[in-house]
CSV table of C-alpha atoms and ligand atoms in Angstrom, one decimal:
chain,number,residue,atom,x,y,z
A,2,UNK,CA,-0.4,-0.4,-0.8
A,3,UNK,CA,2.6,2.3,1.4
A,4,UNK,CA,4.4,1.7,-2.3
A,5,UNK,CA,1.4,2.9,-4.2
A,6,UNK,CA,0.9,6.9,-5.0
A,7,UNK,CA,-1.7,7.5,-4.3
A,8,UNK,CA,-3.5,10.1,-6.6
A,9,UNK,CA,-6.4,12.4,-5.7
A,10,UNK,CA,-8.6,14.5,-8.2
A,11,UNK,CA,-9.5,17.9,-6.3
A,12,UNK,CA,-12.2,20.0,-8.2
A,13,UNK,CA,-12.7,23.9,-7.7
A,14,UNK,CA,-15.7,25.6,-8.6
A,15,UNK,CA,-14.9,29.5,-10.2
A,16,UNK,CA,-14.1,32.0,-7.2
A,17,UNK,CA,-10.9,32.6,-5.8
A,18,UNK,CA,-12.9,31.7,-2.4
A,19,UNK,CA,-12.9,27.9,-3.3
A,20,UNK,CA,-9.9,27.3,-5.1
A,21,UNK,CA,-7.0,29.5,-3.1
A,22,UNK,CA,-7.7,26.7,-0.2
A,23,UNK,CA,-8.6,23.8,-3.0
A,24,UNK,CA,-5.3,24.9,-5.0
A,25,UNK,CA,-4.2,24.9,-0.9
A,26,UNK,CA,-5.3,21.8,-0.1
A,27,UNK,CA,-4.0,19.9,-2.7
A,28,UNK,CA,-0.2,22.2,-2.5
A,29,UNK,CA,0.1,19.9,1.9
A,30,UNK,CA,-1.0,16.8,0.2
A,31,UNK,CA,2.1,16.3,-2.4
A,32,UNK,CA,4.6,18.2,0.2
A,33,UNK,CA,3.6,16.4,3.4
A,34,UNK,CA,1.9,13.2,2.3
A,35,UNK,CA,3.7,12.4,-0.6
A,36,UNK,CA,0.1,12.0,-2.6
A,37,UNK,CA,0.2,13.0,-6.9
A,38,UNK,CA,-3.0,15.6,-7.5
A,39,UNK,CA,-4.3,17.2,-10.3
A,40,UNK,CA,-6.3,20.2,-9.6
A,41,UNK,CA,-9.5,20.6,-11.6
A,42,UNK,CA,-10.1,24.4,-11.5
A,43,UNK,CA,-13.1,25.9,-13.8
A,44,UNK,CA,-13.0,28.8,-14.4
A,45,UNK,CA,-15.5,31.0,-15.4
A,46,UNK,CA,-12.4,34.1,-16.5
A,47,UNK,CA,-8.7,34.2,-16.6
A,48,UNK,CA,-7.1,37.5,-15.0
A,49,UNK,CA,-3.9,38.7,-14.4
A,50,UNK,CA,-5.4,36.8,-10.4
A,51,UNK,CA,-6.1,34.5,-11.3
A,52,UNK,CA,-3.3,33.4,-13.9
A,53,UNK,CA,-0.3,34.4,-11.8
A,54,UNK,CA,-1.9,32.4,-8.3
A,55,UNK,CA,-2.1,29.3,-11.0
A,56,UNK,CA,1.5,30.1,-12.0
A,57,UNK,CA,3.0,30.4,-8.4
A,58,UNK,CA,1.4,26.7,-8.2
A,59,UNK,CA,2.3,25.5,-11.4
A,60,UNK,CA,6.4,23.5,-10.8
A,61,UNK,CA,5.2,22.7,-7.5
A,62,UNK,CA,6.5,18.4,-8.2
A,63,UNK,CA,3.8,15.8,-8.6
A,64,UNK,CA,0.9,18.6,-7.9
A,65,UNK,CA,-1.1,19.0,-12.4
A,66,UNK,CA,-2.7,22.4,-12.6
A,67,UNK,CA,-6.5,21.9,-15.7
A,68,UNK,CA,-8.0,24.8,-16.1
A,69,UNK,CA,-11.4,23.9,-17.6
A,70,UNK,CA,-13.1,27.2,-19.2
A,71,UNK,CA,-16.4,26.8,-17.6
A,72,UNK,CA,-19.6,26.6,-19.7
A,73,UNK,CA,-21.1,29.2,-21.2
A,74,UNK,CA,-25.2,30.0,-19.2
A,75,UNK,CA,-25.4,33.4,-20.3
A,76,UNK,CA,-27.8,32.7,-23.2
A,77,UNK,CA,-30.1,30.7,-19.5
A,78,UNK,CA,-29.5,33.1,-17.0
A,79,UNK,CA,-31.2,36.4,-17.0
A,80,UNK,CA,-28.3,38.5,-16.1
A,81,UNK,CA,-28.9,39.5,-12.8
A,82,UNK,CA,-28.9,35.4,-11.0
A,83,UNK,CA,-28.1,35.9,-8.2
A,84,UNK,CA,-23.9,33.6,-7.5
A,85,UNK,CA,-24.7,30.8,-6.3
A,86,UNK,CA,-27.2,29.6,-9.0
A,87,UNK,CA,-24.6,31.0,-11.2
A,88,UNK,CA,-22.4,28.7,-10.5
A,89,UNK,CA,-24.6,25.3,-9.9
A,90,UNK,CA,-25.7,26.3,-13.0
A,91,UNK,CA,-22.0,26.8,-14.9
A,92,UNK,CA,-21.1,23.6,-12.3
A,93,UNK,CA,-23.5,20.9,-13.2
A,94,UNK,CA,-23.2,22.6,-18.0
A,95,UNK,CA,-19.4,22.1,-17.0
A,96,UNK,CA,-19.5,18.4,-16.6
A,97,UNK,CA,-19.2,16.5,-20.1
A,98,UNK,CA,-16.5,19.0,-20.0
A,99,UNK,CA,-15.2,17.4,-15.9
A,100,UNK,CA,-15.2,14.0,-17.9
A,101,UNK,CA,-13.9,13.9,-20.9
A,102,UNK,CA,-11.0,15.4,-18.8
A,103,UNK,CA,-10.8,13.8,-16.2
A,104,UNK,CA,-11.2,9.8,-18.9
A,105,UNK,CA,-7.8,11.4,-19.9
A,106,UNK,CA,-4.9,12.1,-17.0
A,107,UNK,CA,-3.1,9.5,-16.6
A,108,UNK,CA,-2.7,7.2,-14.6
A,109,UNK,CA,-6.1,7.7,-13.5
A,110,UNK,CA,-6.8,9.7,-10.0
A,111,UNK,CA,-8.1,7.4,-7.7
A,112,UNK,CA,-10.2,9.8,-5.3
A,113,UNK,CA,-12.4,12.6,-6.2
A,114,UNK,CA,-11.9,15.6,-3.6
A,115,UNK,CA,-14.6,19.1,-4.5
A,116,UNK,CA,-15.8,22.0,-3.2
A,117,UNK,CA,-19.7,22.1,-2.5
A,118,UNK,CA,-21.0,23.5,-5.6
A,119,UNK,CA,-19.5,21.0,-7.0
A,120,UNK,CA,-21.6,18.6,-5.1
A,121,UNK,CA,-22.7,17.8,-9.1
A,122,UNK,CA,-19.6,15.6,-9.6
A,123,UNK,CA,-20.7,12.6,-7.3
A,124,UNK,CA,-21.8,11.4,-10.1
A,125,UNK,CA,-18.1,11.2,-12.3
A,126,UNK,CA,-17.0,9.7,-9.4
A,127,UNK,CA,-19.9,7.0,-8.8
A,128,UNK,CA,-19.2,6.2,-13.1
A,129,UNK,CA,-15.5,5.9,-12.3
A,130,UNK,CA,-15.3,3.4,-9.5
A,131,UNK,CA,-13.4,6.1,-6.8
A,132,UNK,CA,-14.8,7.2,-3.4
A,133,UNK,CA,-15.7,11.4,-3.4
A,134,UNK,CA,-15.1,14.0,-0.4
A,135,UNK,CA,-16.4,17.4,-0.1
A,136,UNK,CA,-13.8,19.6,1.3
A,137,UNK,CA,-15.9,22.6,2.9
A,138,UNK,CA,-13.8,26.1,2.9
A,139,UNK,CA,-16.1,27.7,4.7
A,140,UNK,CA,-16.0,26.4,9.8
A,141,UNK,CA,-17.3,23.8,11.1
A,142,UNK,CA,-20.1,25.5,12.6
A,143,UNK,CA,-21.0,27.0,9.2
A,144,UNK,CA,-20.4,23.3,7.7
A,145,UNK,CA,-23.7,21.7,10.8
A,146,UNK,CA,-26.1,25.0,9.8
A,147,UNK,CA,-25.6,24.2,6.0
A,148,UNK,CA,-27.0,20.7,6.4
A,149,UNK,CA,-28.8,20.7,9.2
A,150,UNK,CA,-30.8,23.5,6.8
A,151,UNK,CA,-32.4,20.1,5.3
A,152,UNK,CA,-34.1,19.7,8.9
A,153,UNK,CA,-34.6,23.3,9.2
A,154,UNK,CA,-36.6,23.2,6.0
A,155,UNK,CA,-39.5,21.3,6.7
A,156,UNK,CA,-39.5,22.8,10.1
A,157,UNK,CA,-39.4,26.4,10.1
A,158,UNK,CA,-42.8,28.1,8.9
A,159,UNK,CA,-42.4,30.8,6.3
A,160,UNK,CA,-38.7,33.6,6.3
A,161,UNK,CA,-36.2,32.3,8.5
A,162,UNK,CA,-35.3,36.1,8.6
A,163,UNK,CA,-38.7,37.3,10.5
A,164,UNK,CA,-38.5,34.4,13.0
A,165,UNK,CA,-37.3,36.2,17.1
A,166,UNK,CA,-35.4,33.1,18.4
A,167,UNK,CA,-32.2,31.9,17.6
A,168,UNK,CA,-32.7,28.6,15.7
A,169,UNK,CA,-30.6,25.2,17.7
A,170,UNK,CA,-28.1,22.9,15.5
A,171,UNK,CA,-28.2,20.6,17.4
A,172,UNK,CA,-25.1,20.4,19.0
A,173,UNK,CA,-24.3,22.8,18.4
A,174,UNK,CA,-24.5,26.8,19.4
A,175,UNK,CA,-27.4,28.5,17.5
A,176,UNK,CA,-27.4,30.7,14.9
A,177,UNK,CA,-30.1,33.8,15.0
A,178,UNK,CA,-32.2,34.2,12.5
A,179,UNK,CA,-29.8,37.4,10.5
A,180,UNK,CA,-26.8,35.3,10.5
A,181,UNK,CA,-28.2,32.5,8.1
A,182,UNK,CA,-26.1,31.8,5.1
A,183,UNK,CA,-27.0,34.0,2.4
A,184,UNK,CA,-29.4,32.0,0.3
A,185,UNK,CA,-31.6,31.4,3.5
A,186,UNK,CA,-33.1,34.5,4.2
A,187,UNK,CA,-35.5,35.1,1.2
A,188,UNK,CA,-36.5,31.1,0.6
A,189,UNK,CA,-38.9,32.5,-2.7
A,190,UNK,CA,-35.8,32.9,-4.5
A,191,UNK,CA,-35.1,29.9,-6.2
A,192,UNK,CA,-31.4,30.5,-4.9
A,193,UNK,CA,-32.5,28.9,-1.7
A,194,UNK,CA,-33.7,25.5,-3.9
A,195,UNK,CA,-30.0,25.9,-5.5
A,196,UNK,CA,-28.4,25.9,-1.4
A,197,UNK,CA,-30.6,22.9,-0.5
A,198,UNK,CA,-28.9,21.1,-4.1
A,199,UNK,CA,-25.7,21.2,-2.7
A,200,UNK,CA,-26.3,20.2,1.2
A,201,UNK,CA,-27.9,16.9,0.1
A,202,UNK,CA,-24.9,17.4,-2.3
A,203,UNK,CA,-22.6,17.5,0.7
A,204,UNK,CA,-24.6,14.7,3.1
A,205,UNK,CA,-24.0,11.9,-0.1
A,206,UNK,CA,-20.1,12.6,-0.4
A,207,UNK,CA,-18.2,8.8,1.8
A,208,UNK,CA,-16.3,11.9,4.2
A,209,UNK,CA,-16.6,15.6,5.2
A,210,UNK,CA,-12.7,17.4,5.3
A,211,UNK,CA,-13.3,20.7,7.0
A,212,UNK,CA,-10.8,23.8,6.6
A,213,UNK,CA,-10.5,23.9,10.5
A,214,UNK,CA,-8.9,22.8,13.6
A,215,UNK,CA,-9.8,20.8,16.9
A,216,UNK,CA,-9.5,23.4,18.9
A,217,UNK,CA,-11.0,25.9,17.2
A,218,UNK,CA,-14.3,24.4,17.2
A,219,UNK,CA,-13.9,21.6,19.2
A,220,UNK,CA,-18.4,21.8,20.3
A,221,UNK,CA,-19.6,21.8,16.5
A,222,UNK,CA,-16.6,18.8,15.4
A,223,UNK,CA,-17.9,17.1,18.6
A,224,UNK,CA,-21.6,17.1,17.1
A,225,UNK,CA,-20.8,16.7,13.8
A,226,UNK,CA,-19.6,13.5,14.5
A,227,UNK,CA,-21.8,11.8,17.5
A,228,UNK,CA,-25.0,14.3,18.1
A,229,UNK,CA,-27.4,11.4,16.3
A,230,UNK,CA,-29.6,14.3,14.9
A,231,UNK,CA,-26.4,16.3,13.1
A,232,UNK,CA,-24.6,13.6,12.5
A,233,UNK,CA,-27.0,11.6,10.6
A,234,UNK,CA,-27.6,14.1,8.3
A,235,UNK,CA,-23.6,13.1,7.4
A,236,UNK,CA,-25.1,9.1,7.2
A,237,UNK,CA,-21.9,9.4,10.5
A,238,UNK,CA,-19.1,10.0,7.7
A,239,UNK,CA,-16.0,10.6,8.9
A,240,UNK,CA,-15.0,14.3,9.5
A,241,UNK,CA,-11.9,15.3,8.9
A,242,UNK,CA,-9.7,18.3,9.8
A,243,UNK,CA,-7.5,19.7,7.5
A,244,UNK,CA,-7.4,23.1,8.1
A,245,UNK,CA,-5.8,25.7,9.0
A,246,UNK,CA,-5.0,25.8,5.4
A,247,UNK,CA,-4.5,28.9,4.3
A,248,UNK,CA,-1.9,30.6,2.4
A,249,UNK,CA,1.2,30.0,4.8
A,250,UNK,CA,4.2,34.0,4.5
A,251,UNK,CA,7.6,33.0,2.2
A,252,UNK,CA,8.9,35.9,1.4
A,253,UNK,CA,9.1,36.2,-2.7
A,254,UNK,CA,11.6,38.6,-3.6
A,255,UNK,CA,8.5,39.4,-6.2
A,256,UNK,CA,6.1,40.6,-3.7
A,257,UNK,CA,9.2,42.3,-1.4
A,258,UNK,CA,9.3,45.2,-4.6
A,259,UNK,CA,5.5,45.3,-4.6
A,260,UNK,CA,5.1,49.0,-3.9
A,261,UNK,CA,2.6,48.0,-0.9
A,262,UNK,CA,4.9,45.9,1.1
A,263,UNK,CA,7.5,49.5,0.0
A,264,UNK,CA,4.8,52.1,1.8
A,265,UNK,CA,4.3,49.3,4.7
A,266,UNK,CA,8.2,49.1,4.8
A,267,UNK,CA,7.8,52.6,5.8
A,268,UNK,CA,5.6,53.0,8.9
A,269,UNK,CA,5.8,52.3,12.4
A,270,UNK,CA,5.1,48.7,13.6
A,271,UNK,CA,1.5,47.6,14.5
A,272,UNK,CA,0.2,51.0,13.7
A,273,UNK,CA,-1.5,50.7,10.0
A,274,UNK,CA,-5.0,49.2,9.0
A,275,UNK,CA,-5.2,47.1,6.1
A,276,UNK,CA,-9.0,47.4,4.7
A,277,UNK,CA,-10.3,44.5,2.5
A,278,UNK,CA,-13.1,43.1,1.6
A,279,UNK,CA,-12.4,39.9,-0.8
A,280,UNK,CA,-12.3,39.0,-3.8
A,281,UNK,CA,-15.6,39.6,-5.0
A,282,UNK,CA,-16.7,42.3,-2.0
A,283,UNK,CA,-17.9,45.9,-3.0
A,284,UNK,CA,-19.6,48.6,-1.3
A,285,UNK,CA,-22.2,50.9,-2.2
A,286,UNK,CA,-20.8,55.0,-3.1
A,287,UNK,CA,-22.7,55.8,0.2
A,288,UNK,CA,-20.5,53.0,2.8
A,289,UNK,CA,-17.6,53.2,0.1
A,290,UNK,CA,-17.4,57.8,1.5
A,291,UNK,CA,-18.0,56.6,5.0
A,292,UNK,CA,-15.9,54.2,5.3
A,293,UNK,CA,-13.2,57.1,4.2
A,294,UNK,CA,-14.1,59.0,6.0
A,295,UNK,CA,-14.0,57.1,9.0
A,296,UNK,CA,-10.2,56.8,8.1
A,297,UNK,CA,-9.7,59.7,7.5
A,298,UNK,CA,-10.5,61.3,11.5
A,299,UNK,CA,-9.3,58.5,12.6
A,300,UNK,CA,-6.0,59.3,11.8
A,301,UNK,CA,-4.2,56.4,12.2
A,302,UNK,CA,-2.7,54.6,8.9
A,303,UNK,CA,-4.1,52.5,6.2
A,304,UNK,CA,-3.8,50.3,3.2
A,305,UNK,CA,-6.9,50.0,1.7
A,306,UNK,CA,-8.1,47.8,-0.8
A,307,UNK,CA,-10.5,50.1,-3.1
A,308,UNK,CA,-13.5,48.6,-5.6
A,309,UNK,CA,-16.3,50.6,-7.8
A,310,UNK,CA,-18.8,50.8,-6.0
A,311,UNK,CA,-21.3,48.7,-7.2
A,312,UNK,CA,-23.9,48.1,-4.9
A,313,UNK,CA,-25.3,45.5,-2.5
A,314,UNK,CA,-25.2,42.9,-4.2
A,315,UNK,CA,-21.4,41.3,-4.5
A,316,UNK,CA,-23.2,38.3,-8.0
A,317,UNK,CA,-22.1,40.9,-11.1
A,318,UNK,CA,-18.4,40.9,-9.6
A,319,UNK,CA,-18.4,38.5,-7.1
A,320,UNK,CA,-16.6,35.9,-10.7
A,321,UNK,CA,-14.0,38.3,-11.5
A,322,UNK,CA,-11.7,37.1,-9.6
A,323,UNK,CA,-11.1,40.4,-8.0
A,324,UNK,CA,-10.2,41.5,-11.2
A,325,UNK,CA,-11.6,45.4,-11.0
A,326,UNK,CA,-10.4,48.2,-13.6
A,327,UNK,CA,-11.0,52.0,-13.0
A,328,UNK,CA,-10.1,55.2,-12.0
A,329,UNK,CA,-10.7,55.5,-8.1
A,330,UNK,CA,-13.4,59.0,-8.4
A,331,UNK,CA,-15.4,57.1,-6.4
A,332,UNK,CA,-14.3,58.0,-3.2
A,333,UNK,CA,-14.2,61.3,-2.0
A,334,UNK,CA,-12.9,64.7,-3.7
A,335,UNK,CA,-9.6,65.4,-2.0
A,336,UNK,CA,-9.3,62.1,-0.1
A,337,UNK,CA,-6.3,60.8,-1.7
A,338,UNK,CA,-4.3,63.7,-1.2
A,339,UNK,CA,-5.5,64.9,2.0
A,340,UNK,CA,-4.6,61.4,3.2
A,341,UNK,CA,-1.6,61.1,1.3
A,342,UNK,CA,1.1,61.0,4.3
A,343,UNK,CA,-0.9,58.4,6.2
A,344,UNK,CA,-2.8,56.3,3.3
A,345,UNK,CA,-2.4,54.1,0.5
A,346,UNK,CA,-4.9,53.6,-1.6
A,347,UNK,CA,-4.1,50.0,-4.2
A,348,UNK,CA,-7.0,49.5,-6.7
A,349,UNK,CA,-8.9,45.9,-7.2
A,350,UNK,CA,-6.0,43.4,-5.8
A,351,UNK,CA,-3.6,43.8,-3.0
A,352,UNK,CA,-1.2,40.8,-1.2
A,353,UNK,CA,-3.5,40.0,1.1
A,354,UNK,CA,-0.8,37.7,2.8
A,355,UNK,CA,2.4,39.7,2.6
A,356,UNK,CA,0.7,43.5,4.3
A,357,UNK,CA,-0.8,40.9,6.8
A,358,UNK,CA,2.0,39.4,8.2
A,359,UNK,CA,3.8,42.5,7.8
A,360,UNK,CA,5.5,44.9,10.7
A,361,UNK,CA,3.4,47.3,10.1
A,362,UNK,CA,-0.1,46.0,10.1
A,363,UNK,CA,-1.9,46.4,13.4
A,364,UNK,CA,-5.8,45.2,12.6
A,365,UNK,CA,-7.4,44.4,9.5
A,366,UNK,CA,-10.8,45.1,8.5
A,367,UNK,CA,-12.8,42.9,6.4
A,368,UNK,CA,-15.8,41.0,5.3
A,369,UNK,CA,-14.9,37.7,7.0
A,370,UNK,CA,-14.7,35.3,3.8
A,371,UNK,CA,-13.4,32.1,5.5
A,372,UNK,CA,-10.1,32.2,3.9
A,373,UNK,CA,-9.0,36.2,5.5
A,374,UNK,CA,-10.0,35.3,8.5
A,375,UNK,CA,-7.8,32.0,8.8
A,376,UNK,CA,-5.7,34.7,7.4
A,377,UNK,CA,-6.0,37.0,9.8
A,378,UNK,CA,-5.1,34.9,12.6
A,379,UNK,CA,-2.5,32.2,11.5
A,380,UNK,CA,-0.8,36.8,11.7
A,381,UNK,CA,-1.8,36.9,15.0
A,382,UNK,CA,-4.4,40.2,13.4
A,383,UNK,CA,-7.1,40.9,15.2
A,384,UNK,CA,-10.1,42.5,13.3
A,385,UNK,CA,-13.1,45.3,12.2
A,386,UNK,CA,-15.9,43.2,10.8
A,387,UNK,CA,-17.8,43.3,8.0
A,388,UNK,CA,-20.0,40.8,6.6
A,389,UNK,CA,-21.7,41.1,2.9
A,390,UNK,CA,-22.3,38.2,1.5
A,391,UNK,CA,-22.6,34.3,1.8
A,392,UNK,CA,-21.7,33.1,5.3
A,393,UNK,CA,-19.6,36.2,6.6
A,394,UNK,CA,-22.9,36.9,9.5
A,395,UNK,CA,-21.7,33.7,10.8
A,396,UNK,CA,-18.0,34.3,11.3
A,397,UNK,CA,-18.3,37.7,12.5
A,398,UNK,CA,-20.5,36.7,15.2
A,399,UNK,CA,-18.2,33.3,16.1
A,400,UNK,CA,-15.1,35.9,16.0
A,401,UNK,CA,-16.6,39.0,17.5
A,402,UNK,CA,-18.6,37.0,20.6
A,403,UNK,CA,-17.0,33.3,20.6
A,404,UNK,CA,-13.2,34.0,19.8
A,405,UNK,CA,-13.3,37.2,21.1
A,406,UNK,CA,-10.2,38.4,18.2
A,407,UNK,CA,-12.7,41.1,16.1
A,408,UNK,CA,-14.8,44.5,16.5
A,409,UNK,CA,-18.4,44.8,15.1
A,410,UNK,CA,-20.6,48.2,14.1
A,411,UNK,CA,-23.2,47.9,16.1
A,412,UNK,CA,-25.4,47.9,13.4
A,413,UNK,CA,-25.7,45.4,10.5
A,414,UNK,CA,-24.0,45.5,8.0
A,415,UNK,CA,-26.0,44.0,5.2
A,416,UNK,CA,-28.7,45.7,6.5
A,417,UNK,CA,-27.2,49.9,7.3
A,418,UNK,CA,-24.9,51.8,6.2
A,419,UNK,CA,-22.0,52.2,9.0
A,420,UNK,CA,-21.2,56.1,9.7
A,421,UNK,CA,-17.9,57.7,9.9
A,422,UNK,CA,-17.8,58.5,13.9
A,423,UNK,CA,-19.0,54.8,14.7
A,424,UNK,CA,-15.7,53.8,11.8
A,425,UNK,CA,-12.7,56.8,13.7
A,426,UNK,CA,-13.9,55.0,17.3
A,427,UNK,CA,-14.0,51.6,15.6
A,428,UNK,CA,-10.3,51.9,13.6
A,429,UNK,CA,-8.7,54.1,16.5
A,430,UNK,CA,-9.8,51.4,18.9
A,431,UNK,CA,-8.3,48.1,17.2
A,432,UNK,CA,-4.7,50.1,16.4
A,433,UNK,CA,-4.1,52.1,18.8
A,434,UNK,CA,-6.5,51.7,21.4
A,435,UNK,CA,-6.4,49.0,24.6
A,436,UNK,CA,-9.2,46.6,23.6
A,437,UNK,CA,-6.7,45.9,20.5
A,438,UNK,CA,-4.1,45.3,22.8
A,439,UNK,CA,-6.3,42.6,24.6
A,440,UNK,CA,-7.7,41.0,21.3
A,441,UNK,CA,-4.2,41.2,20.4
A,442,UNK,CA,-3.3,38.3,22.4
A,443,UNK,CA,-6.0,36.4,22.2
A,444,UNK,CA,-5.3,36.4,19.0
A,445,UNK,CA,-1.8,35.1,19.8
A,446,UNK,CA,-3.1,32.3,21.5
A,447,UNK,CA,-5.2,31.3,18.2
A,448,UNK,CA,-2.0,31.9,15.7
A,449,UNK,CA,-0.3,29.8,18.1
A,450,UNK,CA,-3.1,26.7,18.6
A,451,UNK,CA,-3.4,26.9,14.4
A,452,UNK,CA,0.2,26.4,14.4
A,453,UNK,CA,0.1,23.3,16.3
A,454,UNK,CA,-2.9,21.6,14.4
A,455,UNK,CA,-0.8,21.6,10.8
A,456,UNK,CA,2.8,20.6,12.2
A,457,UNK,CA,3.4,16.7,12.5
A,458,UNK,CA,1.1,15.0,14.7
A,459,UNK,CA,-0.7,17.9,16.0
A,460,UNK,CA,-4.9,16.9,15.3
A,461,UNK,CA,-4.9,18.1,12.0
A,462,UNK,CA,-2.1,16.4,9.9
A,463,UNK,CA,-3.4,13.1,11.9
A,464,UNK,CA,-6.3,13.8,10.7
A,465,UNK,CA,-5.0,14.3,7.0
A,466,UNK,CA,-3.0,10.9,7.8
A,467,UNK,CA,-6.8,9.0,9.0
A,468,UNK,CA,-7.7,10.2,5.6
A,469,UNK,CA,-5.9,8.8,3.4
A,470,UNK,CA,-5.2,5.0,5.1
A,471,UNK,CA,-8.8,5.4,4.6
A,472,UNK,CA,-8.9,6.4,0.7
A,473,UNK,CA,-7.0,2.9,0.7
A,474,UNK,CA,-9.7,1.1,3.2
A,475,UNK,CA,-11.9,2.5,0.6
A,476,UNK,CA,-9.9,1.4,-2.6
A,477,UNK,CA,-9.0,-0.9,-1.6
A,478,UNK,CA,-11.9,-2.5,0.0
B,182,LIG,N1,-7.0,38.3,-1.8
B,182,LIG,C1,-6.3,39.5,-2.2
B,182,LIG,N2,-5.9,39.7,-2.1
B,182,LIG,C2,-6.5,41.2,-2.3
B,182,LIG,C3,-8.2,40.5,-2.2
B,182,LIG,C4,-8.5,38.8,-1.2
B,182,LIG,O1,-4.9,37.8,-2.0
B,182,LIG,O2,-6.7,43.0,-2.9
B,182,LIG,C5,-7.3,37.0,-1.5
B,182,LIG,C6,-7.0,36.8,0.3
B,182,LIG,O3,-6.0,36.7,0.6
B,182,LIG,C7,-7.7,35.0,0.2
B,182,LIG,C8,-9.1,35.7,-0.8
B,182,LIG,O4,-8.2,36.7,-2.0
B,182,LIG,O5,-7.6,34.1,0.0
B,182,LIG,C9,-10.1,35.3,-0.6
B,182,LIG,O6,-11.2,35.0,0.3
B,182,LIG,P1,-11.7,34.5,1.5
B,182,LIG,O7,-12.8,33.2,1.7
B,182,LIG,O8,-11.5,35.6,2.6
B,182,LIG,O9,-13.7,35.2,0.0
B,182,LIG,P2,-14.2,35.7,-0.6
B,182,LIG,O10,-13.4,36.0,-2.1
B,182,LIG,O11,-14.1,34.1,-1.1
B,182,LIG,O12,-15.2,36.1,-0.2
């Protein structure tokens, strides 16, 4: 058994938030567990940031990347279709291309791992007679709500967001109505039906790999494995913790040349707040203005990745892999010149991990995408949470109320505009106040826990070994 190399195919749906952790998981399986990995990256468009990302993994021995252009669904879907519906339909229509690609790979993969949007491909795993595992790129708490949505759908009458009481998830922390995952707020939208289909797909996998670690979410992980009501939903299949799967900071000469890194080199330690809303987050004009004024009034140093405003709906931008063009003329008049000495504005895309690991950075205003959360934890940077879409409201609640490594505005960022005074207060408190220091200490413990989990003989390392052992068992029996 040990003499044969396990060949795994990893399937990623369009969008940075899934592709990044899939590439990193593949890299981890190759470099730390001696597997052979083929990554099938279904991509919607080719942008500079995407090409850069794929190129950075291309030279890894035993790791191949095959880009599969997503099927053109523009004639089937209206342009205002929700992103979750778009991705589901794209993945479904791309199945024939994935089948052809899989059949041409030599030697044939023995295992298929797909993200939550890839579960349509379970039919291919059946055809090829190989086991199929889902890689949940979010938290265990999100995973629990996701599969339990199948029960809530039958139990709850009316809209989830109209309920007053939190939703009980067996063995887990309850989820407040305003925190539910994005397609849940509107049960009448067809995106909600697709969401439930995805949840069914997860329950049909031969096992779940989750981008978390035992010490971070012990209660939820225990519930997913041992609470009868929850564990039965995933047919008592194994739950492996593989996280944190996130980019680790390794100084790269190219990045050190990056203008923003050069600017950070000149700032005092811990003095800069980094502001970024992931690969797809966009703010309204009003939000951009309030944020700009809040930053300026705080007098703190900042790096801000800015995007053109498209209103609250990120759907149209999510599949662009962070590529947004044009001048920053949507910022308040004179903002750039007034903040020239303390601020650095990056249009579109910035080297996030390099920034978070820079000594001058002391805080992060984040939309709470799970990758950003993990990158912040592993860089030991406390946060101001500004959730926008997907499961980000749950992540924000976990960070502020449970882990206590972040603060949040009083208003819900998905419902109301955060005012400049509040932004100013939060930023000052985070970067130079006592609260920031207290959070930093808690962050330190989390960071150490994360490091331990992925080190040799740490809980996630052992969990991946167990996953590989179980794969072999399934393949042979
Ligand atoms: N990212 C980056 N530069 C940017 C914006 C995002 O490198 O300017 C990376 C970020 O480090 C993370 C990923 O893109 O790895 C975004 O994933 P996340 O889950 O945080 O959010 P999503 O984009 O899926 O909403």
